[in-house]
GROMACS .gro file of N, CA and C in nm:
model
  390
    1LEU      N    1  10.607  11.719   5.972
    1LEU     CA    2  10.567  11.803   6.086
    1LEU      C    3  10.641  11.936   6.078
    2THR      N    4  10.569  12.044   6.082
    2THR     CA    5  10.631  12.175   6.080
    2THR      C    6  10.656  12.221   6.223
    3SER      N    7  10.741  12.320   6.235
    3SER     CA    8  10.770  12.371   6.369
    3SER      C    9  10.666  12.473   6.415
    4PHE      N   10  10.572  12.508   6.326
    4PHE     CA   11  10.470  12.605   6.363
    4PHE      C   12  10.332  12.541   6.357
    5GLU      N   13  10.250  12.569   6.456
    5GLU     CA   14  10.110  12.529   6.456
    5GLU      C   15  10.028  12.652   6.486
    6SER      N   16   9.900  12.643   6.460
    6SER     CA   17   9.813  12.757   6.483
    6SER      C   18   9.721  12.729   6.601
    7ILE      N   19   9.720  12.821   6.696
    7ILE     CA   20   9.630  12.811   6.811
    7ILE      C   21   9.547  12.938   6.812
    8GLY      N   22   9.419  12.923   6.788
    8GLY     CA   23   9.332  13.040   6.787
    8GLY      C   24   9.368  13.140   6.680
    9GLY      N   25   9.421  13.094   6.567
    9GLY     CA   26   9.457  13.183   6.457
    9GLY      C   27   9.593  13.246   6.472
   10VAL      N   28   9.663  13.221   6.584
   10VAL     CA   29   9.797  13.278   6.605
   10VAL      C   30   9.899  13.167   6.583
   11PRO      N   31   9.994  13.187   6.489
   11PRO     CA   32  10.095  13.083   6.470
   11PRO      C   33  10.185  13.073   6.593
   12VAL      N   34  10.208  12.950   6.639
   12VAL     CA   35  10.288  12.927   6.759
   12VAL      C   36  10.406  12.839   6.724
   13ASP      N   37  10.524  12.878   6.769
   13ASP     CA   38  10.645  12.798   6.750
   13ASP      C   39  10.637  12.682   6.848
   14VAL      N   40  10.626  12.560   6.796
   14VAL     CA   41  10.607  12.441   6.879
   14VAL      C   42  10.728  12.416   6.968
   15PHE      N   43  10.848  12.441   6.916
   15PHE     CA   44  10.969  12.409   6.990
   15PHE      C   45  10.989  12.503   7.109
   16GLN      N   46  10.954  12.629   7.093
   16GLN     CA   47  10.974  12.724   7.202
   16GLN      C   48  10.846  12.751   7.280
   17GLY      N   49  10.731  12.719   7.222
   17GLY     CA   50  10.605  12.737   7.292
   17GLY      C   51  10.560  12.881   7.304
   18ILE      N   52  10.610  12.967   7.215
   18ILE     CA   53  10.570  13.107   7.218
   18ILE      C   54  10.513  13.144   7.082
   19PRO      N   55  10.425  13.243   7.078
   19PRO     CA   56  10.373  13.286   6.948
   19PRO      C   57  10.487  13.333   6.859
   20SER      N   58  10.486  13.291   6.733
   20SER     CA   59  10.596  13.324   6.644
   20SER      C   60  10.599  13.472   6.608
   21ASN      N   61  10.488  13.541   6.624
   21ASN     CA   62  10.486  13.684   6.594
   21ASN      C   63  10.502  13.769   6.719
   22SER      N   64  10.545  13.709   6.829
   22SER     CA   65  10.558  13.784   6.954
   22SER      C   66  10.686  13.867   6.953
   23VAL      N   67  10.691  13.961   7.043
   23VAL     CA   68  10.806  14.050   7.056
   23VAL      C   69  10.920  13.972   7.119
   24PRO      N   70  11.043  13.987   7.068
   24PRO     CA   71  11.157  13.919   7.131
   24PRO      C   72  11.174  13.964   7.276
   25LEU      N   73  11.229  13.876   7.358
   25LEU     CA   74  11.244  13.904   7.501
   25LEU      C   75  11.331  14.025   7.526
   26CYS      N   76  11.433  14.048   7.442
   26CYS     CA   77  11.522  14.162   7.466
   26CYS      C   78  11.446  14.294   7.455
   27LEU      N   79  11.350  14.302   7.364
   27LEU     CA   80  11.272  14.425   7.354
   27LEU      C   81  11.179  14.440   7.473
   28THR      N   82  11.124  14.330   7.519
   28THR     CA   83  11.036  14.334   7.635
   28THR      C   84  11.112  14.384   7.757
   29SER      N   85  11.234  14.333   7.779
   29SER     CA   86  11.311  14.377   7.895
   29SER      C   87  11.351  14.524   7.879
   30TRP      N   88  11.375  14.568   7.756
   30TRP     CA   89  11.408  14.708   7.732
   30TRP      C   90  11.289  14.796   7.771
   31GLU      N   91  11.168  14.751   7.735
   31GLU     CA   92  11.049  14.825   7.774
   31GLU      C   93  11.036  14.831   7.925
   32ASN      N   94  11.066  14.720   7.992
   32ASN     CA   95  11.060  14.718   8.138
   32ASN      C   96  11.160  14.816   8.198
   33GLN      N   97  11.280  14.825   8.138
   33GLN     CA   98  11.380  14.919   8.188
   33GLN      C   99  11.330  15.061   8.173
   34ASN      N  100  11.267  15.090   8.059
   34ASN     CA  101  11.214  15.225   8.039
   34ASN      C  102  11.104  15.256   8.139
   35LYS      N  103  11.016  15.157   8.163
   35LYS     CA  104  10.909  15.177   8.261
   35LYS      C  105  10.967  15.201   8.399
   36SER      N  106  11.067  15.121   8.437
   36SER     CA  107  11.124  15.137   8.570
   36SER      C  108  11.198  15.270   8.581
   37ALA      N  109  11.260  15.316   8.472
   37ALA     CA  110  11.327  15.446   8.475
   37ALA      C  111  11.224  15.558   8.494
   38LYS      N  112  11.111  15.546   8.426
   38LYS     CA  113  11.005  15.646   8.442
   38LYS      C  114  10.950  15.643   8.584
   39THR      N  115  10.929  15.521   8.635
   39THR     CA  116  10.877  15.506   8.771
   39THR      C  117  10.975  15.566   8.872
   40SER      N  118  11.104  15.538   8.853
   40SER     CA  119  11.205  15.592   8.944
   40SER      C  120  11.203  15.744   8.943
   41LYS      N  121  11.192  15.802   8.824
   41LYS     CA  122  11.188  15.948   8.814
   41LYS      C  123  11.064  16.002   8.886
   42GLN      N  124  10.950  15.935   8.869
   42GLN     CA  125  10.828  15.979   8.936
   42GLN      C  126  10.843  15.968   9.088
   43VAL      N  127  10.904  15.858   9.135
   43VAL     CA  128  10.924  15.839   9.279
   43VAL      C  129  11.010  15.952   9.334
   44VAL      N  130  11.120  15.983   9.266
   44VAL     CA  131  11.210  16.088   9.314
   44VAL      C  132  11.140  16.223   9.313
   45ASP      N  133  11.066  16.253   9.206
   45ASP     CA  134  10.995  16.380   9.199
   45ASP      C  135  10.892  16.394   9.312
   46LEU      N  136  10.817  16.286   9.337
   46LEU     CA  137  10.718  16.291   9.445
   46LEU      C  138  10.787  16.304   9.581
   47HIS      N  139  10.901  16.238   9.598
   47HIS     CA  140  10.974  16.246   9.725
   47HIS      C  141  11.025  16.389   9.746
   48LYS      N  142  11.076  16.451   9.639
   48LYS     CA  143  11.124  16.589   9.649
   48LYS      C  144  11.011  16.685   9.686
   49SER      N  145  10.890  16.654   9.638
   49SER     CA  146  10.777  16.742   9.667
   49SER      C  147  10.723  16.722   9.809
   50GLY      N  148  10.779  16.624   9.881
   50GLY     CA  149  10.743  16.607  10.021
   50GLY      C  150  10.647  16.494  10.051
   51SER      N  151  10.615  16.412   9.953
   51SER     CA  152  10.524  16.299   9.976
   51SER      C  153  10.594  16.192  10.058
   52SER      N  154  10.517  16.123  10.140
   52SER     CA  155  10.573  16.014  10.220
   52SER      C  156  10.592  15.891  10.133
   53LEU      N  157  10.672  15.797  10.182
   53LEU     CA  158  10.698  15.674  10.106
   53LEU      C  159  10.570  15.596  10.084
   54GLY      N  160  10.486  15.588  10.186
   54GLY     CA  161  10.359  15.516  10.174
   54GLY      C  162  10.266  15.580  10.073
   55ALA      N  163  10.261  15.713  10.073
   55ALA     CA  164  10.175  15.784   9.978
   55ALA      C  165  10.223  15.763   9.835
   56ILE      N  166  10.354  15.768   9.816
   56ILE     CA  167  10.412  15.744   9.683
   56ILE      C  168  10.378  15.603   9.638
   57SER      N  169  10.393  15.508   9.730
   57SER     CA  170  10.366  15.368   9.699
   57SER      C  171  10.221  15.349   9.653
   58LYS      N  172  10.127  15.407   9.725
   58LYS     CA  173   9.985  15.394   9.690
   58LYS      C  174   9.954  15.464   9.558
   59ARG      N  175  10.012  15.581   9.540
   59ARG     CA  176   9.981  15.660   9.420
   59ARG      C  177  10.032  15.592   9.293
   60LEU      N  178  10.154  15.536   9.298
   60LEU     CA  179  10.212  15.475   9.178
   60LEU      C  180  10.186  15.325   9.169
   61LYS      N  181  10.122  15.269   9.274
   61LYS     CA  182  10.094  15.125   9.279
   61LYS      C  183  10.223  15.044   9.266
   62VAL      N  184  10.322  15.084   9.346
   62VAL     CA  185  10.453  15.020   9.352
   62VAL      C  186  10.474  14.978   9.497
   63PRO      N  187  10.537  14.862   9.523
   63PRO     CA  188  10.561  14.823   9.662
   63PRO      C  189  10.640  14.929   9.738
   64ARG      N  190  10.607  14.946   9.866
   64ARG     CA  191  10.674  15.046   9.949
   64ARG      C  192  10.823  15.020   9.957
   65SER      N  193  10.862  14.892   9.961
   65SER     CA  194  11.004  14.859   9.969
   65SER      C  195  11.078  14.907   9.844
   66SER      N  196  11.012  14.900   9.729
   66SER     CA  197  11.075  14.949   9.605
   66SER      C  198  11.092  15.100   9.610
   67VAL      N  199  10.990  15.169   9.659
   67VAL     CA  200  10.998  15.314   9.673
   67VAL      C  201  11.112  15.350   9.767
   68GLN      N  202  11.121  15.279   9.878
   68GLN     CA  203  11.226  15.305   9.976
   68GLN      C  204  11.364  15.283   9.915
   69THR      N  205  11.380  15.176   9.837
   69THR     CA  206  11.508  15.146   9.773
   69THR      C  207  11.545  15.255   9.673
   70ILE      N  208  11.449  15.299   9.594
   70ILE     CA  209  11.476  15.404   9.494
   70ILE      C  210  11.517  15.533   9.563
   71VAL      N  211  11.446  15.571   9.670
   71VAL     CA  212  11.478  15.696   9.741
   71VAL      C  213  11.616  15.685   9.807
   72ARG      N  214  11.646  15.570   9.868
   72ARG     CA  215  11.776  15.551   9.932
   72ARG      C  216  11.888  15.563   9.830
   73LYS      N  217  11.870  15.501   9.714
   73LYS     CA  218  11.973  15.507   9.610
   73LYS      C  219  11.989  15.651   9.560
   74TYR      N  220  11.879  15.722   9.547
   74TYR     CA  221  11.886  15.861   9.501
   74TYR      C  222  11.961  15.947   9.602
   75LYS      N  223  11.931  15.929   9.731
   75LYS     CA  224  11.999  16.007   9.834
   75LYS      C  225  12.149  15.978   9.837
   76HIS      N  226  12.185  15.850   9.817
   76HIS     CA  227  12.325  15.810   9.826
   76HIS      C  228  12.404  15.852   9.703
   77CYS      N  229  12.349  15.826   9.585
   77CYS     CA  230  12.423  15.847   9.460
   77CYS      C  231  12.388  15.977   9.389
   78GLY      N  232  12.272  16.035   9.420
   78GLY     CA  233  12.231  16.155   9.350
   78GLY      C  234  12.161  16.126   9.219
   79THR      N  235  12.147  16.000   9.184
   79THR     CA  236  12.080  15.960   9.061
   79THR      C  237  12.019  15.822   9.080
   80THR      N  238  11.925  15.788   8.993
   80THR     CA  239  11.867  15.653   8.999
   80THR      C  240  11.917  15.567   8.885
   81GLN      N  241  12.007  15.621   8.804
   81GLN     CA  242  12.063  15.544   8.693
   81GLN      C  243  12.155  15.436   8.748
   82PRO      N  244  12.157  15.318   8.684
   82PRO     CA  245  12.247  15.212   8.730
   82PRO      C  246  12.392  15.251   8.703
   83SER      N  247  12.480  15.212   8.794
   83SER     CA  248  12.622  15.241   8.775
   83SER      C  249  12.684  15.124   8.701
   84TYR      N  250  12.723  15.147   8.578
   84TYR     CA  251  12.776  15.040   8.495
   84TYR      C  252  12.925  15.024   8.518
   85ARG      N  253  12.969  14.902   8.523
   85ARG     CA  254  13.112  14.871   8.533
   85ARG      C  255  13.144  14.772   8.423
   86SER      N  256  13.256  14.794   8.358
   86SER     CA  257  13.290  14.706   8.247
   86SER      C  258  13.355  14.577   8.294
   87VAL      N  259  13.419  14.580   8.410
   87VAL     CA  260  13.488  14.462   8.459
   87VAL      C  261  13.466  14.445   8.609
   88ARG      N  262  13.504  14.331   8.659
   88ARG     CA  263  13.497  14.307   8.802
   88ARG      C  264  13.596  14.398   8.874
   89ARG      N  265  13.556  14.451   8.987
   89ARG     CA  266  13.643  14.542   9.061
   89ARG      C  267  13.759  14.466   9.122
   90ARG      N  268  13.874  14.532   9.129
   90ARG     CA  269  13.995  14.469   9.179
   90ARG      C  270  13.995  14.464   9.331
   91VAL      N  271  14.054  14.357   9.384
   91VAL     CA  272  14.065  14.340   9.528
   91VAL      C  273  14.193  14.405   9.577
   92LEU      N  274  14.300  14.389   9.503
   92LEU     CA  275  14.431  14.443   9.541
   92LEU      C  276  14.474  14.551   9.443
   93SER      N  277  14.564  14.635   9.489
   93SER     CA  278  14.619  14.735   9.399
   93SER      C  279  14.717  14.666   9.304
   94PRO      N  280  14.743  14.724   9.189
   94PRO     CA  281  14.837  14.663   9.095
   94PRO      C  282  14.977  14.644   9.154
   95ARG      N  283  15.013  14.723   9.253
   95ARG     CA  284  15.145  14.711   9.315
   95ARG      C  285  15.154  14.589   9.407
   96ASP      N  286  15.043  14.556   9.475
   96ASP     CA  287  15.045  14.446   9.572
   96ASP      C  288  15.030  14.309   9.507
   97GLU      N  289  14.973  14.305   9.389
   97GLU     CA  290  14.950  14.177   9.324
   97GLU      C  291  15.080  14.101   9.295
   98PRO      N  292  15.181  14.165   9.233
   98PRO     CA  293  15.307  14.092   9.208
   98PRO      C  294  15.375  14.046   9.337
   99THR      N  295  15.362  14.124   9.444
   99THR     CA  296  15.420  14.085   9.572
   99THR      C  297  15.356  13.956   9.621
  100LEU      N  298  15.226  13.948   9.609
  100LEU     CA  299  15.153  13.829   9.650
  100LEU      C  300  15.194  13.708   9.566
  101VAL      N  301  15.204  13.727   9.436
  101VAL     CA  302  15.242  13.618   9.346
  101VAL      C  303  15.383  13.571   9.379
  102ARG      N  304  15.474  13.664   9.403
  102ARG     CA  305  15.612  13.629   9.436
  102ARG      C  306  15.618  13.546   9.564
  103LYS      N  307  15.539  13.586   9.663
  103LYS     CA  308  15.535  13.514   9.791
  103LYS      C  309  15.489  13.370   9.771
  104VAL      N  310  15.389  13.350   9.686
  104VAL     CA  311  15.338  13.215   9.661
  104VAL      C  312  15.437  13.135   9.578
  105GLN      N  313  15.507  13.198   9.485
  105GLN     CA  314  15.605  13.127   9.403
  105GLN      C  315  15.722  13.079   9.489
  106ILE      N  316  15.761  13.158   9.587
  106ILE     CA  317  15.870  13.119   9.676
  106ILE      C  318  15.829  13.000   9.761
  107ASN      N  319  15.708  13.005   9.817
  107ASN     CA  320  15.659  12.896   9.900
  107ASN      C  321  15.516  12.864   9.857
  108SER      N  322  15.500  12.759   9.778
  108SER     CA  323  15.368  12.726   9.724
  108SER      C  324  15.272  12.673   9.830
  109ARG      N  325  15.322  12.640   9.948
  109ARG     CA  326  15.236  12.589  10.055
  109ARG      C  327  15.185  12.702  10.146
  110THR      N  328  15.205  12.825  10.105
  110THR     CA  329  15.156  12.939  10.181
  110THR      C  330  15.004  12.938  10.184
  111THR      N  331  14.947  12.960  10.301
  111THR     CA  332  14.801  12.958  10.315
  111THR      C  333  14.744  13.098  10.289
  112ALA      N  334  14.616  13.102  10.266
  112ALA     CA  335  14.548  13.230  10.242
  112ALA      C  336  14.556  13.318  10.366
  113LYS      N  337  14.547  13.256  10.485
  113LYS     CA  338  14.557  13.334  10.609
  113LYS      C  339  14.693  13.403  10.619
  114ASP      N  340  14.800  13.330  10.581
  114ASP     CA  341  14.934  13.389  10.584
  114ASP      C  342  14.944  13.507  10.487
  115LEU      N  343  14.882  13.492  10.371
  115LEU     CA  344  14.887  13.600  10.272
  115LEU      C  345  14.812  13.723  10.322
  116VAL      N  346  14.697  13.702  10.384
  116VAL     CA  347  14.620  13.814  10.438
  116VAL      C  348  14.699  13.883  10.549
  117LYS      N  349  14.761  13.801  10.635
  117LYS     CA  350  14.842  13.857  10.744
  117LYS      C  351  14.957  13.940  10.689
  118MET      N  352  15.022  13.889  10.583
  118MET     CA  353  15.133  13.961  10.521
  118MET      C  354  15.084  14.095  10.464
  119LEU      N  355  14.968  14.093  10.400
  119LEU     CA  356  14.914  14.217  10.344
  119LEU      C  357  14.880  14.317  10.454
  120GLU      N  358  14.825  14.268  10.565
  120GLU     CA  359  14.792  14.358  10.676
  120GLU      C  360  14.918  14.417  10.739
  121GLU      N  361  15.024  14.336  10.748
  121GLU     CA  362  15.150  14.385  10.806
  121GLU      C  363  15.211  14.495  10.722
  122THR      N  364  15.197  14.483  10.590
  122THR     CA  365  15.254  14.585  10.502
  122THR      C  366  15.164  14.708  10.491
  123GLY      N  367  15.047  14.702  10.554
  123GLY     CA  368  14.958  14.817  10.555
  123GLY      C  369  14.876  14.831  10.428
  124THR      N  370  14.856  14.721  10.358
  124THR     CA  371  14.778  14.724  10.234
  124THR      C  372  14.632  14.745  10.266
  125LYS      N  373  14.570  14.837  10.196
  125LYS     CA  374  14.426  14.857  10.209
  125LYS      C  375  14.361  14.791  10.088
  126TYR      N  376  14.260  14.712  10.116
  126TYR     CA  377  14.190  14.644  10.008
  126TYR      C  378  14.108  14.746   9.931
  127LEU      N  379  14.111  14.734   9.799
  127LEU     CA  380  14.028  14.820   9.717
  127LEU      C  381  13.885  14.771   9.718
  128TYR      N  382  13.867  14.642   9.750
  128TYR     CA  383  13.734  14.580   9.749
  128TYR      C  384  13.734  14.471   9.852
  129PRO      N  385  13.637  14.448   9.931
  129PRO     CA  386  13.517  14.529   9.943
  129PRO      C  387  13.544  14.654  10.023
  130GLN      N  388  13.465  14.754  10.002
  130GLN     CA  389  13.489  14.882  10.068
  130GLN      C  390  13.422  14.890  10.202
   0.00000   0.00000   0.00000
């Protein structure tokens, strides 16, 4: 038994159930990103020209909620490009972290509420969430 069979003249990978000559998923998602980037640019351009959200939605055949989200993001950030982050954002500043660890090492039965209270008393501002 081979892993490929032919359905309608197209070889199909039996194990994955997809045509063996099909485009890999990573390329397909890349195409979708390009399409969405083009759509976002069109939405912003139409919004700048004074079109309403509903009119943009009908013209581009995109849900109104998507148009609204794109416009809101553009107004807030000034761009529709995704903001990439290489790592998870920190909750505490690098200075407060050792203090917290020291407090727990001294008394391992310290509760999370006590730690939060201690941070609030020292005037620590959380870096996240904002």
